[in-house]
């Protein structure tokens, strides 16, 4: 197996390390290059972990998965039925508009503010330009058509969520505030030294006050892991976000396994439910390998109910092939799960590139 082939195979952002999956196997014995702080219930002084959770799989498991077959074919191109959006201002502070860019990148316009989640406009999600998962549809908004971006919610450092090239462009064009869990600020500052960054641990929040809007942005737990190279596994924290705006509360799960619903229950208890939840629904097969890091559509429906979201948008599907399931399977299984639970499909949309949703204020 050559280096290029293994890089292509290990396409779950962060596993696509230059050593061809070495990040998955690396245990590392040196210091943490991104963060140094006190020991906590999810940090042992060197690496972060999921309390009472599932650790990332070993390199031998990666090979077992990749050599085991079962990977469905994706088309080289899967254009969205929606044209690229040209976002207009939301007319009122109470309006909440969501536009899908692709994968985990979504534009949120709420309470006079604009947010981007895990922004990626690059063609590939990989540390190298010649290999790794390639997008099968164009971004749902052309970069030059973006409105003013106030905040970037950056959930963790895997390549399909943390795209340095895009973040550089955003700095130059919009100079947004990047809110991110511990350690990711160090990585970002090495590439974009002048980026405005607010980093924090799980449970920390940032109060943003601008002339056109105000928000409280809470960093909350997710069940995942991190790596960008061969020796930095779990040395930067991963997380979800709860955002309080004049238009209501929004939950962005980032990238996460279901984790018995623990984090969703706690978010609902702490924040009292949400007008909208952005929940991953893709990159979940095979389950024996993916269960700890990526929830499936059935779990996403349960997550919507546990986090007490009036509406939900499905993301993390249909743009980059990372795992074994067919390209339309997350949407089909989401619809099946909603029907089985008696939840109207219009409450949980599997969003496609360019799709725009003016989210209702309440369930009717």
Short mmCIF file of C-alpha atoms in Angstrom, two decimals, residues 39-288:
data_model
loop_
_atom_site.label_atom_id
_atom_site.label_comp_id
_atom_site.label_asym_id
_atom_site.label_seq_id
_atom_site.Cartn_x
_atom_site.Cartn_y
_atom_site.Cartn_z
CA UNK A 39 -6.03 18.67 34.80
CA UNK A 40 -9.82 18.33 34.50
CA UNK A 41 -12.48 15.68 34.00
CA UNK A 42 -11.61 15.70 30.26
CA UNK A 43 -7.91 16.68 30.23
CA UNK A 44 -5.14 14.62 31.84
CA UNK A 45 -2.46 17.31 31.62
CA UNK A 46 -1.42 16.29 28.11
CA UNK A 47 -4.37 15.00 26.09
CA UNK A 48 -8.12 15.59 26.05
CA UNK A 49 -10.62 12.74 26.30
CA UNK A 50 -14.36 12.04 26.41
CA UNK A 51 -15.42 11.32 30.00
CA UNK A 52 -16.87 7.81 30.20
CA UNK A 53 -16.67 7.73 26.41
CA UNK A 54 -15.24 5.81 23.47
CA UNK A 55 -11.59 6.55 22.57
CA UNK A 56 -10.56 6.81 18.89
CA UNK A 57 -9.74 3.57 17.16
CA UNK A 58 -6.22 2.22 16.60
CA UNK A 59 -4.40 2.11 13.26
CA UNK A 60 -5.01 -1.65 13.04
CA UNK A 61 -8.76 -0.95 13.16
CA UNK A 62 -8.39 1.59 10.37
CA UNK A 63 -6.76 -1.05 8.19
CA UNK A 64 -9.44 -3.58 9.12
CA UNK A 65 -12.10 -1.09 8.00
CA UNK A 66 -10.38 -0.09 4.77
CA UNK A 67 -9.50 -3.64 3.76
CA UNK A 68 -12.89 -5.03 4.77
CA UNK A 69 -14.91 -3.82 1.79
CA UNK A 70 -18.43 -2.44 1.93
CA UNK A 71 -17.64 1.05 0.66
CA UNK A 72 -20.46 2.31 -1.57
CA UNK A 73 -19.60 4.22 -4.73
CA UNK A 74 -20.28 7.93 -4.87
CA UNK A 75 -20.71 9.90 -8.09
CA UNK A 76 -17.81 12.16 -9.01
CA UNK A 77 -20.31 14.99 -9.29
CA UNK A 78 -23.61 15.33 -7.40
CA UNK A 79 -24.94 18.82 -8.13
CA UNK A 80 -27.42 20.31 -5.72
CA UNK A 81 -30.95 20.99 -7.00
CA UNK A 82 -30.61 24.44 -5.41
CA UNK A 83 -28.70 27.26 -7.13
CA UNK A 84 -25.93 29.02 -5.27
CA UNK A 85 -27.55 31.37 -2.79
CA UNK A 86 -26.93 35.12 -2.60
CA UNK A 87 -27.76 35.88 1.03
CA UNK A 88 -29.80 39.00 1.69
CA UNK A 89 -30.14 40.63 5.12
CA UNK A 90 -32.74 39.12 7.43
CA UNK A 91 -35.38 41.81 7.84
CA UNK A 92 -35.87 41.61 11.60
CA UNK A 93 -33.99 40.77 14.78
CA UNK A 94 -36.36 37.86 15.33
CA UNK A 95 -35.66 36.29 11.95
CA UNK A 96 -33.53 33.13 11.74
CA UNK A 97 -32.25 32.13 8.31
CA UNK A 98 -30.02 29.15 7.59
CA UNK A 99 -28.15 28.59 4.31
CA UNK A 100 -26.28 25.37 3.57
CA UNK A 101 -22.81 25.81 2.09
CA UNK A 102 -21.82 22.15 2.28
CA UNK A 103 -20.78 19.40 4.72
CA UNK A 104 -20.57 21.12 8.14
CA UNK A 105 -20.40 24.67 6.74
CA UNK A 106 -23.61 26.61 7.27
CA UNK A 107 -24.42 30.32 7.28
CA UNK A 108 -26.63 31.41 10.17
CA UNK A 109 -28.29 34.83 10.13
CA UNK A 110 -29.93 35.51 13.47
CA UNK A 111 -30.55 38.49 15.71
CA UNK A 112 -28.74 40.86 13.35
CA UNK A 113 -25.56 38.74 13.39
CA UNK A 114 -24.04 36.34 10.88
CA UNK A 115 -22.27 33.12 11.85
CA UNK A 116 -20.37 30.51 9.84
CA UNK A 117 -19.91 27.00 11.16
CA UNK A 118 -16.69 25.09 10.37
CA UNK A 119 -16.08 26.98 7.11
CA UNK A 120 -14.62 25.03 4.17
CA UNK A 121 -14.51 26.42 0.63
CA UNK A 122 -11.53 24.31 -0.48
CA UNK A 123 -11.95 21.55 -3.05
CA UNK A 124 -10.34 18.87 -0.85
CA UNK A 125 -10.34 18.22 2.89
CA UNK A 126 -6.83 16.94 3.37
CA UNK A 127 -3.39 18.15 4.41
CA UNK A 128 -2.23 17.64 0.81
CA UNK A 129 -3.61 19.03 -2.45
CA UNK A 130 -3.24 15.88 -4.55
CA UNK A 131 -5.31 13.41 -2.52
CA UNK A 132 -8.05 13.11 0.05
CA UNK A 133 -11.82 13.58 -0.08
CA UNK A 134 -12.95 15.93 -2.84
CA UNK A 135 -16.24 17.82 -2.89
CA UNK A 136 -18.89 16.51 -5.27
CA UNK A 137 -20.89 19.75 -5.40
CA UNK A 138 -20.03 23.42 -5.37
CA UNK A 139 -20.30 25.46 -2.17
CA UNK A 140 -23.87 26.63 -1.69
CA UNK A 141 -22.69 30.24 -1.53
CA UNK A 142 -19.86 31.59 -3.68
CA UNK A 143 -17.23 32.96 -1.32
CA UNK A 144 -17.45 36.45 -2.83
CA UNK A 145 -21.22 36.47 -2.25
CA UNK A 146 -20.96 36.02 1.50
CA UNK A 147 -22.54 38.75 3.61
CA UNK A 148 -20.55 40.33 6.44
CA UNK A 149 -19.39 37.49 8.70
CA UNK A 150 -19.31 38.33 12.39
CA UNK A 151 -18.43 34.99 13.98
CA UNK A 152 -16.91 31.66 12.96
CA UNK A 153 -17.80 28.68 15.14
CA UNK A 154 -14.83 26.31 14.77
CA UNK A 155 -15.61 22.98 16.41
CA UNK A 156 -12.30 21.07 16.13
CA UNK A 157 -9.20 20.60 14.02
CA UNK A 158 -10.01 17.78 11.58
CA UNK A 159 -9.45 18.87 7.99
CA UNK A 160 -13.10 18.64 6.94
CA UNK A 161 -13.92 21.26 9.61
CA UNK A 162 -10.72 23.31 10.07
CA UNK A 163 -9.65 24.61 6.65
CA UNK A 164 -6.76 27.04 6.96
CA UNK A 165 -7.06 28.30 3.38
CA UNK A 166 -10.67 29.33 3.95
CA UNK A 167 -9.93 30.87 7.33
CA UNK A 168 -7.20 33.01 5.75
CA UNK A 169 -9.68 34.24 3.14
CA UNK A 170 -12.24 35.04 5.82
CA UNK A 171 -9.67 37.02 7.80
CA UNK A 172 -8.80 39.11 4.76
CA UNK A 173 -12.39 39.67 3.62
CA UNK A 174 -14.37 39.85 6.88
CA UNK A 175 -12.06 39.77 9.93
CA UNK A 176 -14.54 37.66 11.95
CA UNK A 177 -14.16 36.53 15.54
CA UNK A 178 -13.35 32.80 15.66
CA UNK A 179 -14.75 31.00 18.71
CA UNK A 180 -13.16 27.60 19.26
CA UNK A 181 -12.26 25.08 22.00
CA UNK A 182 -8.86 25.02 23.69
CA UNK A 183 -5.74 24.46 21.61
CA UNK A 184 -7.25 25.25 18.24
CA UNK A 185 -6.32 28.89 18.76
CA UNK A 186 -2.63 27.92 18.77
CA UNK A 187 -2.97 26.02 15.50
CA UNK A 188 -4.86 28.86 13.84
CA UNK A 189 -2.49 31.60 14.98
CA UNK A 190 0.45 29.75 13.43
CA UNK A 191 -1.18 30.14 10.01
CA UNK A 192 -3.19 33.35 10.52
CA UNK A 193 -1.33 35.32 13.21
CA UNK A 194 -3.70 38.29 13.19
CA UNK A 195 -6.95 36.31 13.40
CA UNK A 196 -9.23 37.41 16.22
CA UNK A 197 -9.82 34.32 18.36
CA UNK A 198 -11.78 33.56 21.51
CA UNK A 199 -10.91 30.11 22.83
CA UNK A 200 -12.28 28.32 25.84
CA UNK A 201 -12.95 25.07 27.63
CA UNK A 202 -16.26 23.22 27.76
CA UNK A 203 -18.62 25.31 29.84
CA UNK A 204 -17.01 28.64 28.99
CA UNK A 205 -18.90 31.36 27.13
CA UNK A 206 -18.12 34.53 25.21
CA UNK A 207 -20.31 37.61 25.18
CA UNK A 208 -20.30 39.33 21.80
CA UNK A 209 -21.67 42.86 21.55
CA UNK A 210 -21.74 44.61 18.17
CA UNK A 211 -23.74 47.65 16.97
CA UNK A 212 -25.96 45.34 14.92
CA UNK A 213 -26.47 42.51 17.41
CA UNK A 214 -25.52 40.69 20.60
CA UNK A 215 -24.92 37.03 21.41
CA UNK A 216 -23.72 34.70 24.12
CA UNK A 217 -21.70 31.84 22.64
CA UNK A 218 -21.26 28.82 24.89
CA UNK A 219 -18.69 26.09 24.20
CA UNK A 220 -20.22 22.75 25.15
CA UNK A 221 -19.09 19.10 25.14
CA UNK A 222 -19.14 16.88 22.07
CA UNK A 223 -18.02 13.26 21.79
CA UNK A 224 -15.20 13.28 19.26
CA UNK A 225 -11.41 13.64 19.04
CA UNK A 226 -8.78 15.65 17.17
CA UNK A 227 -5.57 15.37 15.13
CA UNK A 228 -3.88 17.16 12.25
CA UNK A 229 -0.59 15.28 12.10
CA UNK A 230 1.26 12.19 13.21
CA UNK A 231 1.80 13.02 16.87
CA UNK A 232 -0.91 15.42 18.03
CA UNK A 233 -3.90 13.17 18.56
CA UNK A 234 -6.36 14.65 21.13
CA UNK A 235 -4.04 17.57 21.94
CA UNK A 236 -6.63 20.19 20.93
CA UNK A 237 -10.16 20.09 22.32
CA UNK A 238 -13.32 19.50 20.28
CA UNK A 239 -16.76 20.86 21.11
CA UNK A 240 -20.31 21.91 20.34
CA UNK A 241 -21.84 25.39 20.67
CA UNK A 242 -24.98 26.86 22.17
CA UNK A 243 -25.63 30.36 20.82
CA UNK A 244 -28.09 32.77 22.43
CA UNK A 245 -29.35 35.47 20.06
CA UNK A 246 -32.30 37.85 19.86
CA UNK A 247 -33.82 35.35 17.42
CA UNK A 248 -33.61 32.47 19.88
CA UNK A 249 -31.16 29.77 20.89
CA UNK A 250 -29.21 27.74 18.34
CA UNK A 251 -27.28 24.54 18.97
CA UNK A 252 -24.41 23.45 16.69
CA UNK A 253 -23.25 19.93 17.55
CA UNK A 254 -20.01 20.15 15.59
CA UNK A 255 -18.81 16.60 14.90
CA UNK A 256 -19.96 14.04 17.41
CA UNK A 257 -20.91 10.55 18.32
CA UNK A 258 -24.25 10.12 20.07
CA UNK A 259 -22.62 9.13 23.41
CA UNK A 260 -25.87 7.76 24.86
CA UNK A 261 -27.40 11.22 24.51
CA UNK A 262 -25.48 12.55 27.51
CA UNK A 263 -24.34 15.82 25.96
CA UNK A 264 -27.75 16.54 24.41
CA UNK A 265 -29.60 16.04 27.66
CA UNK A 266 -27.17 18.30 29.47
CA UNK A 267 -27.44 21.04 26.82
CA UNK A 268 -31.23 20.99 27.13
CA UNK A 269 -31.03 21.08 30.92
CA UNK A 270 -28.56 23.95 30.88
CA UNK A 271 -30.06 26.08 28.11
CA UNK A 272 -33.76 25.18 28.21
CA UNK A 273 -34.11 23.95 24.63
CA UNK A 274 -33.42 25.49 21.24
CA UNK A 275 -35.22 27.03 18.31
CA UNK A 276 -32.79 25.28 15.94
CA UNK A 277 -30.22 22.50 16.21
CA UNK A 278 -27.59 21.80 13.56
CA UNK A 279 -26.92 18.08 13.77
CA UNK A 280 -24.61 15.77 11.80
CA UNK A 281 -26.35 12.92 10.01
CA UNK A 282 -23.60 11.43 7.82
CA UNK A 283 -20.21 9.64 7.83
CA UNK A 284 -21.35 6.86 10.15
CA UNK A 285 -20.61 3.50 8.48
CA UNK A 286 -19.29 1.02 9.47
CA UNK A 287 -20.81 1.46 12.92
CA UNK A 288 -18.21 -0.64 14.73
#
